[in-house]
Amino acid sequence: MIDDPAPNQIESASGALFGDPPQKAATSGAYRVLARKYRPSRFEDLIGQEPMVRTLSNAFMLGRIHQAYMLTGVRGVGKTTTARILARAFNYEVPARDGHPAIDKPTVHMDEIGVHCQAIMESRHVDVIEMDAASHTSIDDIREIVDSARYKPVMARTKVYIIDEVHMLSKSAFNGLLKTLEEPPEHVKFLFATTEIEKVPVTVRSRCLRFDLRRVETDALIRHLDMICDKERVEIEHDSLALIARASEGSVRDALSLLDQAIAHGAGAPIGVENLRLMLGLADRARVIDLFDALMKGEIAAALENLKEQYDAGADPAQVLVDLAHFVHFVTKTKVAPNVADPAATQAERERGAFFAQDLSMSVLSRAWQILVKGVEEVKDSPRPLPAADMVLVRLAYAADLPTPEDALKRFFDAQRGGPASGLSRPPPSVPASGPSLGAGAAARSVPRLAAQTAPSPAPAPEGPPTVILKTFADLVALAGEKRDIQIKAALERDVRLVRFEPGVLEFALAEGGAPGLAAQLTRKLQDWTGQRWMVALSSAAGAPSLMEQAEAAENEKRIGLQAHPFVRAALEQFPGAMIVAVRGGEAETPPPTEAPEAVLDDVAYIDDSEEEDF
């Protein structure tokens, strides 16, 4: 038997915006939280999910209704609500009355409450079965679904199975569902919801039409909260709405829960920013901006006092750093994209953020962001959050006015020439197009490439490879490079300590770690490459240093010689802990004292390990 809908349940589009009619909610006696009271009951009521709504509308209009849908996204964006709306759309039915024709087909245009709609939205319809996979994970639970799917629905047009948190099903449960999911009866539809789509087997995902529900944008969430406050007759400041929207991180359910809490906290009074901030334990945005200002000026005492005051007022130190990082991001975005507006930003944030964006460089903002991101983790893991946050602020204040490495070197060489030291506002010196040297290993591999000599012959041999004469070991290394045999070339440079080399004969000692089968491998390669037999043997003699060892020795000699240069010696003394890691270009001899400092700078790569890794 089908229960006729109550008169107050059949309403126009304006009266069916959300799940329960206002009259029923007012007379039921039990309070319904805002997240349930204002749960959407139509596709038009979903906010922030326009691409999904458009795709589903076109699919229903064309009659291309899929057998299974996978709804994924973060918490509170409407996955289960969308599943219930889809179940309502599959079974939408309105009897004929007052000259209006009956509706008895799947549709997304549900302007009034149908025969089955109220029961479906209240999760009590006999043909719409909802299952929580977190508490029903076994193959036995899926076997019940598979067995019952064979029977036609009792009341509605379509039997719908809604499985929430489907990623919690066991492997055997997923396997037991595959056949029915691929070829279900015509009267069955499956709707899956999950927050961790990567845990759902690809065999299940490939059988479903997938929709990724997005986080709701801040401005759309603010408008939604403002509309609900009007309906609930709650007075709230716009900045309070922005604060709730920002704290909810795009989740509609989180935003409505925070609004519910704020209404109860205010006990009917207008909801102001200060009371809301105290309730949530958030930092004062104006104080956060003052804190950032003090840090950028290097005023450590004022910054620590600011943090202490916020802590005494109930703010979490880790949350203060998070808000500080958000403001750094806001300033950086204002600097690089001033036309991109942030609807959740306050007037003070916009005005002072524009000032900081014009006054601070990108290197300072990037360094502040890196320190804060690392500092938030340190504070959250620390047993004493306030002292840990103090140390992060001290680090940030000291780093705020530190010059970049380019500025520091430019200052140093300006001072050496006797000119005025360059300030932070001066442009950094140009960076060479080539990157830093790769060190001794790369130098060893860059052996000069010698062209192999071909034996003169008045006429080419009719068959067989040409005869190649190798006069030196360097010719052999070059030939391996020409043949593009990188493995043999690297072994010749790294593992071969030459004892004897002449055409047709190669005798060498093996360096430590060399492959024992290198001699046999070289015998085959040389015969193929040169067209003649070679005698390759391992020797018990020590042999000469390998090419890589020779290159490393030459590199060390260059560095030792360059350390005696007055400019280099002064630079090493100026930066304790610095060292020369590579010498690029030029010869090993020391440049003349009259050479310009920039010429020396172009040939030396420095590493300063005296500062922390953040800088």
Coordinates of C-alpha atoms in Angstrom, one line a residue:
M1 CA 0.0 0.0 0.0
I2 CA 1.3 3.4 -0.9
D3 CA 0.8 6.2 1.5
D4 CA -0.5 9.4 0.0
P5 CA 1.8 12.4 0.6
A6 CA 0.5 14.9 3.1
P7 CA -0.7 18.2 1.7
N8 CA 2.1 20.1 3.1
Q9 CA 4.6 17.8 1.5
I10 CA 3.6 18.7 -2.1
E11 CA 5.0 22.1 -2.6
S12 CA 6.3 24.2 -5.4
A13 CA 10.0 24.7 -6.1
S14 CA 10.2 27.5 -3.7
G15 CA 8.8 25.4 -0.9
A16 CA 10.9 22.3 -1.5
L17 CA 14.4 23.8 -1.4
F18 CA 15.5 21.5 1.4
G19 CA 14.7 18.0 2.8
D20 CA 11.9 18.6 5.3
P21 CA 9.1 21.1 4.8
P22 CA 9.3 24.0 7.2
Q23 CA 5.9 23.2 8.7
K24 CA 6.9 19.7 9.7
A25 CA 10.2 20.9 11.2
A26 CA 8.4 23.4 13.3
T27 CA 5.8 21.1 14.7
S28 CA 7.8 17.9 15.2
G29 CA 9.1 19.0 18.6
A30 CA 12.6 17.5 18.1
Y31 CA 15.4 19.9 17.1
R32 CA 17.0 19.1 13.8
V33 CA 20.6 20.3 13.3
L34 CA 21.1 22.7 10.4
A35 CA 23.1 20.2 8.4
R36 CA 20.0 17.9 8.2
K37 CA 17.3 20.6 8.2
Y38 CA 18.8 22.3 5.1
R39 CA 20.0 19.1 3.3
P40 CA 19.3 19.6 -0.4
S41 CA 16.5 17.5 -1.9
R42 CA 16.9 18.5 -5.6
F43 CA 19.9 18.9 -7.9
E44 CA 19.2 22.6 -8.2
D45 CA 19.8 22.9 -4.5
L46 CA 23.4 21.5 -4.6
I47 CA 26.0 24.2 -4.4
G48 CA 29.4 24.1 -6.0
Q49 CA 28.7 20.9 -8.0
E50 CA 27.5 22.5 -11.3
P51 CA 29.5 20.2 -13.6
M52 CA 28.1 17.0 -12.1
V53 CA 24.5 18.4 -12.2
R54 CA 24.9 19.4 -15.8
T55 CA 26.2 15.9 -16.8
L56 CA 23.4 14.1 -14.9
S57 CA 20.8 16.4 -16.4
N58 CA 22.0 15.7 -19.9
A59 CA 22.2 12.0 -19.2
F60 CA 18.6 11.8 -18.0
M61 CA 17.4 13.9 -20.8
L62 CA 19.0 11.6 -23.4
G63 CA 17.9 8.5 -21.6
R64 CA 21.6 7.4 -21.0
I65 CA 21.1 6.4 -17.3
H66 CA 24.0 4.4 -16.0
Q67 CA 23.7 1.2 -13.9
A68 CA 26.2 2.3 -11.2
Y69 CA 27.6 5.7 -10.0
M70 CA 30.7 6.3 -7.9
L71 CA 30.6 9.6 -5.9
T72 CA 33.9 10.7 -4.4
G73 CA 35.2 13.8 -2.6
V74 CA 36.2 15.1 0.8
R75 CA 33.8 15.1 3.8
G76 CA 30.7 17.2 3.8
V77 CA 30.4 18.1 0.1
G78 CA 27.2 16.1 -0.6
K79 CA 28.1 12.5 -1.6
T80 CA 25.3 10.8 0.3
T81 CA 22.9 13.6 -0.4
T82 CA 23.6 13.3 -4.1
A83 CA 23.0 9.6 -3.9
R84 CA 19.6 10.1 -2.3
I85 CA 18.7 12.7 -4.8
L86 CA 19.6 10.3 -7.6
A87 CA 17.5 7.6 -5.9
R88 CA 14.6 10.0 -5.9
A89 CA 15.2 10.9 -9.6
F90 CA 15.1 7.2 -10.5
N91 CA 11.8 6.7 -8.8
Y92 CA 10.1 10.1 -9.3
E93 CA 6.4 9.7 -9.6
V94 CA 3.6 12.3 -9.3
P95 CA -0.1 11.5 -9.8
A96 CA -2.3 13.5 -12.1
R97 CA -4.4 16.2 -10.5
D98 CA -5.8 19.7 -11.1
G99 CA -5.3 19.4 -14.8
H100 CA -1.6 18.5 -14.5
P101 CA -0.6 15.2 -16.2
A102 CA 1.0 12.4 -14.2
I103 CA 4.8 12.0 -14.1
D104 CA 6.0 8.4 -14.1
K105 CA 9.6 8.4 -15.5
P106 CA 13.1 9.1 -14.3
T107 CA 13.8 12.8 -14.3
V108 CA 16.1 15.4 -12.7
H109 CA 13.4 18.1 -12.7
M110 CA 11.6 17.4 -9.4
D111 CA 9.7 20.6 -8.8
E112 CA 7.4 19.0 -6.2
I113 CA 7.5 16.2 -3.7
G114 CA 6.6 12.9 -5.4
V115 CA 5.0 9.7 -4.1
H116 CA 8.3 8.2 -2.9
C117 CA 10.4 11.3 -2.4
Q118 CA 9.8 12.0 1.3
A119 CA 10.5 8.4 2.3
I120 CA 13.7 8.3 0.2
M121 CA 15.0 11.6 1.6
E122 CA 14.3 10.3 5.1
S123 CA 16.1 7.0 4.4
R124 CA 13.1 4.8 5.2
H125 CA 12.0 3.6 1.7
V126 CA 11.8 -0.1 1.3
D127 CA 13.2 -0.2 -2.2
V128 CA 16.1 2.2 -1.5
I129 CA 18.6 0.3 0.7
E130 CA 21.4 2.2 2.3
M131 CA 24.3 0.3 3.8
D132 CA 27.3 1.6 5.7
A133 CA 30.3 -0.3 4.4
A134 CA 32.3 0.7 7.5
S135 CA 30.1 -1.7 9.6
H136 CA 29.2 -4.2 6.9
T137 CA 32.5 -5.2 5.3
S138 CA 32.2 -8.9 4.8
I139 CA 31.2 -11.1 1.8
D140 CA 28.1 -12.2 3.7
D141 CA 26.7 -8.6 3.6
I142 CA 27.4 -8.4 -0.2
R143 CA 25.8 -11.8 -0.7
E144 CA 22.6 -10.5 0.8
I145 CA 22.6 -7.6 -1.7
V146 CA 23.3 -10.0 -4.6
D147 CA 20.5 -12.4 -3.6
S148 CA 17.9 -9.6 -3.0
A149 CA 18.8 -7.8 -6.3
R150 CA 17.1 -10.6 -8.3
Y151 CA 13.7 -9.6 -6.9
K152 CA 11.7 -6.7 -8.3
P153 CA 11.1 -3.6 -6.2
V154 CA 8.1 -3.6 -3.9
M155 CA 6.7 -0.1 -4.4
A156 CA 9.0 2.0 -6.5
R157 CA 10.1 1.7 -10.1
T158 CA 13.8 1.0 -9.4
K159 CA 15.5 -0.8 -6.5
V160 CA 18.5 1.4 -5.5
Y161 CA 21.5 0.3 -3.3
I162 CA 23.4 3.1 -1.7
I163 CA 26.7 1.9 -0.2
D164 CA 28.4 4.6 1.8
E165 CA 32.2 4.5 2.5
V166 CA 32.5 1.7 0.0
H167 CA 36.3 1.7 0.2
M168 CA 35.9 -0.1 3.6
L169 CA 34.6 -3.3 2.0
S170 CA 36.9 -6.3 2.1
K171 CA 38.6 -7.7 -0.9
S172 CA 36.3 -10.8 -1.0
A173 CA 33.3 -8.4 -0.7
F174 CA 34.4 -6.4 -3.7
N175 CA 35.0 -9.6 -5.7
G176 CA 31.6 -10.9 -4.8
L177 CA 30.0 -7.7 -6.1
L178 CA 31.8 -7.6 -9.5
K179 CA 29.5 -9.8 -11.6
T180 CA 26.2 -8.3 -10.3
L181 CA 27.7 -4.8 -10.7
E182 CA 28.7 -5.5 -14.3
E183 CA 25.4 -7.0 -15.4
P184 CA 22.7 -6.0 -12.9
P185 CA 19.0 -6.6 -13.4
E186 CA 17.2 -3.8 -15.3
H187 CA 15.4 -2.7 -12.1
V188 CA 18.6 -2.3 -10.0
K189 CA 20.9 0.7 -9.6
F190 CA 24.0 1.0 -7.5
L191 CA 25.2 4.2 -5.9
F192 CA 28.6 4.3 -4.1
A193 CA 30.1 7.0 -2.0
T194 CA 33.7 7.2 -0.7
T195 CA 36.2 9.7 0.6
E196 CA 39.2 7.5 -0.4
I197 CA 38.7 6.5 -4.1
E198 CA 42.2 5.1 -4.4
K199 CA 41.3 2.3 -2.0
V200 CA 38.5 1.1 -4.3
P201 CA 39.7 -1.6 -6.7
V202 CA 40.0 -0.5 -10.3
T203 CA 37.8 -3.4 -11.3
V204 CA 35.0 -1.7 -9.4
R205 CA 35.8 1.8 -10.6
S206 CA 35.8 0.7 -14.2
R207 CA 32.2 -0.5 -13.9
C208 CA 30.9 2.8 -12.5
L209 CA 30.2 6.3 -13.8
R210 CA 32.5 8.4 -11.5
F211 CA 31.8 12.0 -10.2
D212 CA 34.4 13.9 -8.2
L213 CA 32.5 16.3 -6.0
R214 CA 34.5 19.5 -5.4
R215 CA 35.1 21.5 -2.3
V216 CA 32.7 24.4 -2.2
E217 CA 34.2 27.8 -3.1
T218 CA 34.4 30.3 -0.2
D219 CA 32.1 32.9 -1.8
A220 CA 29.4 30.3 -2.6
L221 CA 29.6 29.0 0.9
I222 CA 29.3 32.5 2.4
R223 CA 26.1 33.1 0.3
H224 CA 24.7 29.8 1.4
L225 CA 25.3 30.5 5.1
D226 CA 23.9 34.0 4.7
M227 CA 20.7 32.6 3.2
I228 CA 20.3 30.1 6.1
C229 CA 20.9 32.8 8.7
D230 CA 18.1 34.8 7.0
K231 CA 15.7 31.8 7.2
E232 CA 16.7 31.1 10.9
R233 CA 16.5 34.9 11.7
V234 CA 20.0 34.9 13.0
E235 CA 22.0 38.2 13.0
I236 CA 25.6 37.6 12.0
E237 CA 28.4 39.8 10.7
H238 CA 29.8 39.2 7.2
D239 CA 33.3 38.7 8.6
S240 CA 31.9 36.0 10.8
L241 CA 30.5 34.2 7.8
A242 CA 33.9 34.5 6.1
L243 CA 35.6 33.1 9.2
I244 CA 33.2 30.1 9.3
A245 CA 33.6 29.5 5.6
R246 CA 37.4 29.6 5.9
A247 CA 37.4 27.2 8.9
S248 CA 35.2 24.7 7.1
E249 CA 37.7 24.2 4.3
G250 CA 35.1 23.8 1.6
S251 CA 32.8 21.4 3.5
V252 CA 29.2 22.4 3.7
R253 CA 28.4 20.1 6.6
D254 CA 31.4 21.5 8.6
A255 CA 30.2 25.0 7.9
L256 CA 26.7 24.3 9.0
S257 CA 27.9 22.5 12.2
L258 CA 30.1 25.6 13.0
L259 CA 27.1 27.9 12.4
D260 CA 24.9 25.7 14.7
Q261 CA 27.6 25.9 17.4
A262 CA 28.0 29.7 16.9
I263 CA 24.2 30.2 17.3
A264 CA 24.2 28.2 20.5
H265 CA 27.3 30.0 21.8
G266 CA 25.7 33.4 21.2
A267 CA 22.4 32.4 22.9
G268 CA 20.4 34.5 20.4
A269 CA 22.7 37.5 20.4
P270 CA 24.3 38.7 17.1
I271 CA 27.3 36.6 16.1
G272 CA 30.4 38.8 16.1
V273 CA 33.9 38.0 15.0
E274 CA 35.4 38.2 18.4
N275 CA 33.0 35.7 20.1
L276 CA 33.3 33.4 17.1
R277 CA 37.1 33.5 17.3
L278 CA 37.0 32.7 21.0
M279 CA 34.6 29.8 20.4
L280 CA 36.8 28.3 17.7
G281 CA 40.1 29.0 19.4
L282 CA 41.3 30.8 16.3
A283 CA 43.9 33.6 16.1
D284 CA 42.8 37.2 15.7
R285 CA 43.4 38.1 12.0
A286 CA 44.4 41.7 12.9
R287 CA 46.9 40.4 15.5
V288 CA 48.3 37.9 13.0
I289 CA 49.0 40.8 10.6
D290 CA 50.6 42.8 13.4
L291 CA 52.7 39.7 14.2
F292 CA 53.8 39.4 10.6
D293 CA 54.7 43.1 10.5
A294 CA 56.9 42.8 13.6
L295 CA 58.6 39.7 12.2
M296 CA 59.4 41.4 8.9
K297 CA 60.9 44.3 10.8
G298 CA 63.0 42.0 12.9
E299 CA 61.3 43.1 16.2
I300 CA 61.6 39.8 18.0
A301 CA 60.4 41.1 21.4
A302 CA 57.2 42.5 20.0
A303 CA 56.5 39.4 18.0
L304 CA 56.9 37.1 21.1
E305 CA 54.7 39.4 23.2
N306 CA 52.1 39.3 20.4
L307 CA 52.1 35.5 20.4
K308 CA 51.9 35.3 24.2
E309 CA 48.8 37.6 24.2
Q310 CA 47.1 35.5 21.6
Y311 CA 48.0 32.3 23.6
D312 CA 46.6 33.8 26.8
A313 CA 43.4 34.7 24.9
G314 CA 42.9 31.0 24.0
A315 CA 44.6 30.8 20.6
D316 CA 46.5 27.6 19.7
P317 CA 50.2 28.4 18.9
A318 CA 50.1 26.0 15.9
Q319 CA 46.9 27.7 14.6
V320 CA 48.6 31.1 14.9
L321 CA 51.4 29.8 12.7
V322 CA 48.9 28.3 10.3
D323 CA 47.1 31.7 10.0
L324 CA 50.5 33.4 9.6
A325 CA 51.3 31.1 6.8
H326 CA 47.9 31.8 5.2
F327 CA 48.7 35.5 5.4
V328 CA 52.1 34.9 3.7
H329 CA 50.3 33.1 1.0
F330 CA 47.7 35.9 0.7
V331 CA 50.5 38.5 0.4
T332 CA 52.4 36.4 -2.2
K333 CA 49.2 35.9 -4.3
T334 CA 48.5 39.6 -4.1
K335 CA 52.0 40.3 -5.3
V336 CA 51.9 38.0 -8.3
A337 CA 48.2 38.2 -9.1
P338 CA 46.7 41.4 -7.7
N339 CA 43.5 41.0 -9.8
V340 CA 42.5 37.7 -8.2
A341 CA 40.2 38.6 -5.3
D342 CA 39.7 36.5 -2.1
P343 CA 36.1 36.8 -0.9
A344 CA 37.0 35.6 2.6
A345 CA 39.7 38.3 3.1
T346 CA 38.9 41.2 5.4
Q347 CA 39.3 44.8 4.6
A348 CA 42.4 45.0 6.8
E349 CA 43.9 42.0 5.1
R350 CA 43.4 43.6 1.7
E351 CA 44.9 46.9 2.6
R352 CA 47.9 45.8 4.6
G353 CA 48.4 42.8 2.3
A354 CA 48.8 45.1 -0.7
F355 CA 51.4 47.2 1.3
F356 CA 53.4 44.1 2.2
A357 CA 53.2 42.8 -1.4
Q358 CA 54.8 46.0 -2.7
D359 CA 57.4 46.3 0.1
L360 CA 58.6 42.7 0.4
S361 CA 60.5 40.7 -2.3
M362 CA 59.6 37.2 -3.5
S363 CA 62.7 35.7 -1.9
V364 CA 61.7 37.0 1.6
L365 CA 58.1 35.7 1.2
S366 CA 59.2 32.3 -0.1
R367 CA 61.7 31.9 2.8
A368 CA 59.0 32.9 5.3
W369 CA 56.6 30.3 3.8
Q370 CA 59.2 27.6 4.0
I371 CA 60.1 28.4 7.7
L372 CA 56.4 28.5 8.7
V373 CA 55.5 25.2 6.9
K374 CA 58.3 23.4 8.7
G375 CA 57.5 25.2 12.0
V376 CA 53.9 24.2 12.1
E377 CA 55.0 20.5 12.0
E378 CA 57.5 21.2 14.8
V379 CA 54.9 22.9 17.0
K380 CA 52.3 20.1 16.5
D381 CA 54.8 17.5 17.4
S382 CA 56.2 19.3 20.4
P383 CA 55.1 18.6 23.9
R384 CA 55.4 22.3 24.7
P385 CA 53.8 24.2 21.8
L386 CA 54.3 27.7 22.9
P387 CA 58.1 27.6 23.3
A388 CA 58.3 25.7 20.0
A389 CA 56.3 28.4 18.3
D390 CA 58.6 31.1 20.0
M391 CA 61.6 29.4 18.4
V392 CA 59.9 29.4 15.0
L393 CA 59.2 33.1 15.3
V394 CA 62.8 33.8 16.3
R395 CA 64.1 31.9 13.3
L396 CA 61.7 33.8 11.0
A397 CA 62.6 37.2 12.5
Y398 CA 66.3 36.6 12.0
A399 CA 65.8 35.3 8.5
A400 CA 63.6 38.2 7.4
D401 CA 66.5 40.6 6.7
L402 CA 69.1 38.1 5.6
P403 CA 70.4 38.8 2.1
T404 CA 70.2 36.2 -0.6
P405 CA 73.5 34.4 -1.5
E406 CA 73.8 36.6 -4.6
D407 CA 73.3 39.8 -2.5
A408 CA 75.9 38.6 0.1
L409 CA 78.6 37.9 -2.5
K410 CA 77.9 41.2 -4.3
R411 CA 78.2 43.1 -1.0
F412 CA 81.4 41.3 -0.2
F413 CA 83.1 42.0 -3.5
D414 CA 81.9 45.6 -3.4
A415 CA 83.6 46.0 0.0
Q416 CA 86.8 44.4 -1.4
R417 CA 86.9 47.0 -4.1
G418 CA 86.4 49.7 -1.5
G419 CA 83.0 50.8 -2.9
P420 CA 79.8 51.1 -0.9
A421 CA 78.2 47.8 0.2
S422 CA 75.2 47.0 -1.8
G423 CA 71.9 46.9 0.1
L424 CA 69.0 44.5 -0.2
S425 CA 67.3 46.8 -2.7
R426 CA 70.0 46.5 -5.2
P427 CA 69.4 43.9 -8.0
P428 CA 71.3 40.6 -7.5
P429 CA 74.2 39.8 -9.8
S430 CA 73.4 37.9 -12.9
V431 CA 73.5 34.2 -12.5
P432 CA 75.5 32.2 -15.1
A433 CA 73.4 30.3 -17.5
S434 CA 75.3 27.1 -16.8
G435 CA 74.6 25.3 -13.5
P436 CA 77.1 24.4 -10.9
S437 CA 79.8 21.9 -11.8
L438 CA 79.0 18.2 -11.1
G439 CA 82.4 17.7 -9.4
A440 CA 85.2 15.2 -9.9
G441 CA 83.1 12.4 -11.2
A442 CA 81.8 14.5 -14.1
A443 CA 85.3 15.8 -14.8
A444 CA 86.6 12.2 -15.0
R445 CA 83.9 11.3 -17.5
S446 CA 84.7 14.2 -19.7
V447 CA 87.8 12.6 -21.3
P448 CA 88.8 14.4 -24.5
R449 CA 87.3 12.5 -27.4
L450 CA 90.0 11.3 -29.8
A451 CA 89.2 10.3 -33.3
A452 CA 90.1 6.7 -34.1
Q453 CA 92.5 6.4 -37.0
T454 CA 91.5 4.2 -39.8
A455 CA 94.3 2.2 -41.6
P456 CA 94.9 3.6 -45.0
S457 CA 93.8 1.3 -47.8
P458 CA 93.6 2.0 -51.5
A459 CA 90.4 0.1 -51.8
P460 CA 87.9 -1.0 -49.1
A461 CA 87.8 -4.7 -48.2
P462 CA 85.0 -6.5 -50.0
E463 CA 83.7 -8.0 -46.7
G464 CA 84.2 -7.7 -42.9
P465 CA 84.6 -4.5 -40.8
P466 CA 87.3 -2.0 -41.5
T467 CA 90.5 -2.3 -39.5
V468 CA 90.9 0.4 -36.9
I469 CA 94.3 1.2 -35.3
L470 CA 94.3 2.4 -31.7
K471 CA 97.6 4.0 -30.8
T472 CA 96.8 5.1 -27.2
F473 CA 94.5 4.1 -24.4
A474 CA 92.7 7.5 -24.9
D475 CA 91.9 6.4 -28.4
L476 CA 90.2 3.3 -27.0
V477 CA 88.1 5.4 -24.6
A478 CA 87.1 7.7 -27.4
L479 CA 86.2 4.7 -29.7
A480 CA 83.9 3.4 -26.9
G481 CA 82.2 6.7 -26.8
E482 CA 81.7 6.8 -30.6
K483 CA 80.2 3.3 -30.5
R484 CA 77.8 4.6 -27.8
D485 CA 78.7 1.9 -25.4
I486 CA 78.4 3.9 -22.2
Q487 CA 78.9 0.9 -19.9
I488 CA 82.3 0.0 -21.4
K489 CA 83.4 3.7 -21.6
A490 CA 82.6 4.2 -17.9
A491 CA 84.4 1.0 -17.0
L492 CA 87.5 2.0 -18.9
E493 CA 87.6 5.4 -17.1
R494 CA 86.8 4.1 -13.7
D495 CA 88.1 0.5 -13.3
V496 CA 91.1 0.2 -15.6
R497 CA 94.6 0.9 -14.1
L498 CA 96.8 0.7 -17.2
V499 CA 99.9 -1.4 -17.2
R500 CA 100.7 -1.9 -20.9
F501 CA 99.0 -0.7 -24.1
E502 CA 100.1 -1.2 -27.7
P503 CA 98.2 -2.1 -30.9
G504 CA 96.7 -5.6 -30.3
V505 CA 97.8 -5.7 -26.6
L506 CA 96.0 -4.4 -23.5
E507 CA 97.2 -5.3 -20.0
F508 CA 95.7 -3.6 -16.9
A509 CA 95.1 -4.0 -13.2
L510 CA 91.5 -3.9 -12.0
A511 CA 90.5 -1.0 -9.6
E512 CA 88.7 -1.8 -6.5
G513 CA 85.1 -2.7 -7.2
G514 CA 85.7 -3.4 -10.9
A515 CA 84.0 -6.3 -12.7
P516 CA 86.2 -9.4 -12.9
G517 CA 84.8 -10.2 -16.4
L518 CA 85.9 -6.9 -17.9
A519 CA 88.9 -8.4 -19.7
A520 CA 86.8 -11.0 -21.5
Q521 CA 84.2 -8.4 -22.4
L522 CA 86.9 -6.0 -23.8
T523 CA 88.3 -8.8 -25.9
R524 CA 85.0 -9.3 -27.7
K525 CA 84.3 -5.6 -28.1
L526 CA 87.8 -4.8 -29.4
Q527 CA 87.6 -7.5 -32.0
D528 CA 84.2 -6.3 -33.2
W529 CA 85.3 -2.6 -33.2
T530 CA 88.8 -2.9 -34.8
G531 CA 88.5 -6.0 -37.0
Q532 CA 91.5 -7.7 -35.5
R533 CA 92.3 -9.9 -32.5
W534 CA 93.4 -8.4 -29.2
M535 CA 95.1 -9.9 -26.3
V536 CA 93.5 -8.5 -23.1
A537 CA 94.8 -9.6 -19.8
L538 CA 94.7 -8.7 -16.1
S539 CA 98.0 -7.9 -14.5
S540 CA 99.2 -8.4 -10.9
A541 CA 101.1 -5.1 -11.1
A542 CA 99.7 -2.0 -9.5
G543 CA 99.3 -0.1 -12.8
A544 CA 98.8 3.6 -13.4
P545 CA 95.9 5.5 -11.8
S546 CA 92.6 5.2 -13.6
L547 CA 91.4 8.2 -15.7
M548 CA 88.9 9.0 -13.0
E549 CA 91.5 9.0 -10.3
Q550 CA 93.8 11.2 -12.5
A551 CA 90.9 13.7 -13.0
E552 CA 90.1 13.8 -9.3
A553 CA 93.8 14.4 -8.5
A554 CA 93.9 17.2 -11.0
E555 CA 90.7 18.7 -9.6
N556 CA 92.2 18.7 -6.1
E557 CA 95.3 20.3 -7.3
K558 CA 93.3 23.1 -8.9
R559 CA 91.4 23.7 -5.7
I560 CA 94.5 23.7 -3.5
G561 CA 96.1 26.2 -5.9
L562 CA 93.1 28.4 -6.0
Q563 CA 92.8 28.6 -2.2
A564 CA 96.0 30.7 -2.2
H565 CA 94.3 33.4 -4.2
P566 CA 93.8 36.5 -2.0
F567 CA 90.1 37.0 -3.1
V568 CA 89.3 33.4 -2.6
R569 CA 91.0 33.3 0.8
A570 CA 89.2 36.4 1.9
A571 CA 85.8 34.9 0.8
L572 CA 86.5 31.7 2.8
E573 CA 87.4 33.7 5.9
Q574 CA 84.3 35.9 5.4
F575 CA 81.9 32.9 5.3
P576 CA 83.0 30.3 7.9
G577 CA 82.3 26.8 6.9
A578 CA 82.4 27.6 3.1
M579 CA 84.4 25.4 0.8
I580 CA 85.4 25.2 -2.8
V581 CA 83.6 22.3 -4.5
A582 CA 84.4 22.8 -8.2
V583 CA 86.6 24.9 -10.5
R584 CA 85.2 25.8 -13.8
G585 CA 87.2 27.0 -16.8
G586 CA 90.7 28.4 -16.8
E587 CA 94.0 26.7 -15.9
A588 CA 95.2 25.6 -12.5
E589 CA 97.6 28.4 -12.0
T590 CA 96.6 31.3 -9.7
P591 CA 95.0 34.3 -11.5
P592 CA 97.0 37.5 -11.4
P593 CA 96.2 39.8 -8.4
T594 CA 95.0 42.5 -10.7
E595 CA 92.2 40.4 -12.2
A596 CA 88.7 41.7 -11.4
P597 CA 86.8 39.9 -8.5
E598 CA 84.0 38.9 -10.9
A599 CA 86.4 36.9 -13.0
V600 CA 87.3 34.8 -10.0
L601 CA 83.7 34.5 -9.0
D602 CA 82.8 33.1 -12.4
D603 CA 85.4 30.3 -11.9
V604 CA 84.5 29.2 -8.3
A605 CA 81.4 27.6 -6.9
Y606 CA 80.9 28.0 -3.2
I607 CA 78.8 26.1 -0.7
D608 CA 78.0 27.8 2.6
D609 CA 76.9 25.2 5.1
S610 CA 77.0 27.4 8.2
E611 CA 73.3 28.4 7.9
E612 CA 70.2 26.3 8.5
E613 CA 68.8 24.3 5.7
D614 CA 65.8 26.5 5.3
F615 CA 68.0 29.3 4.0

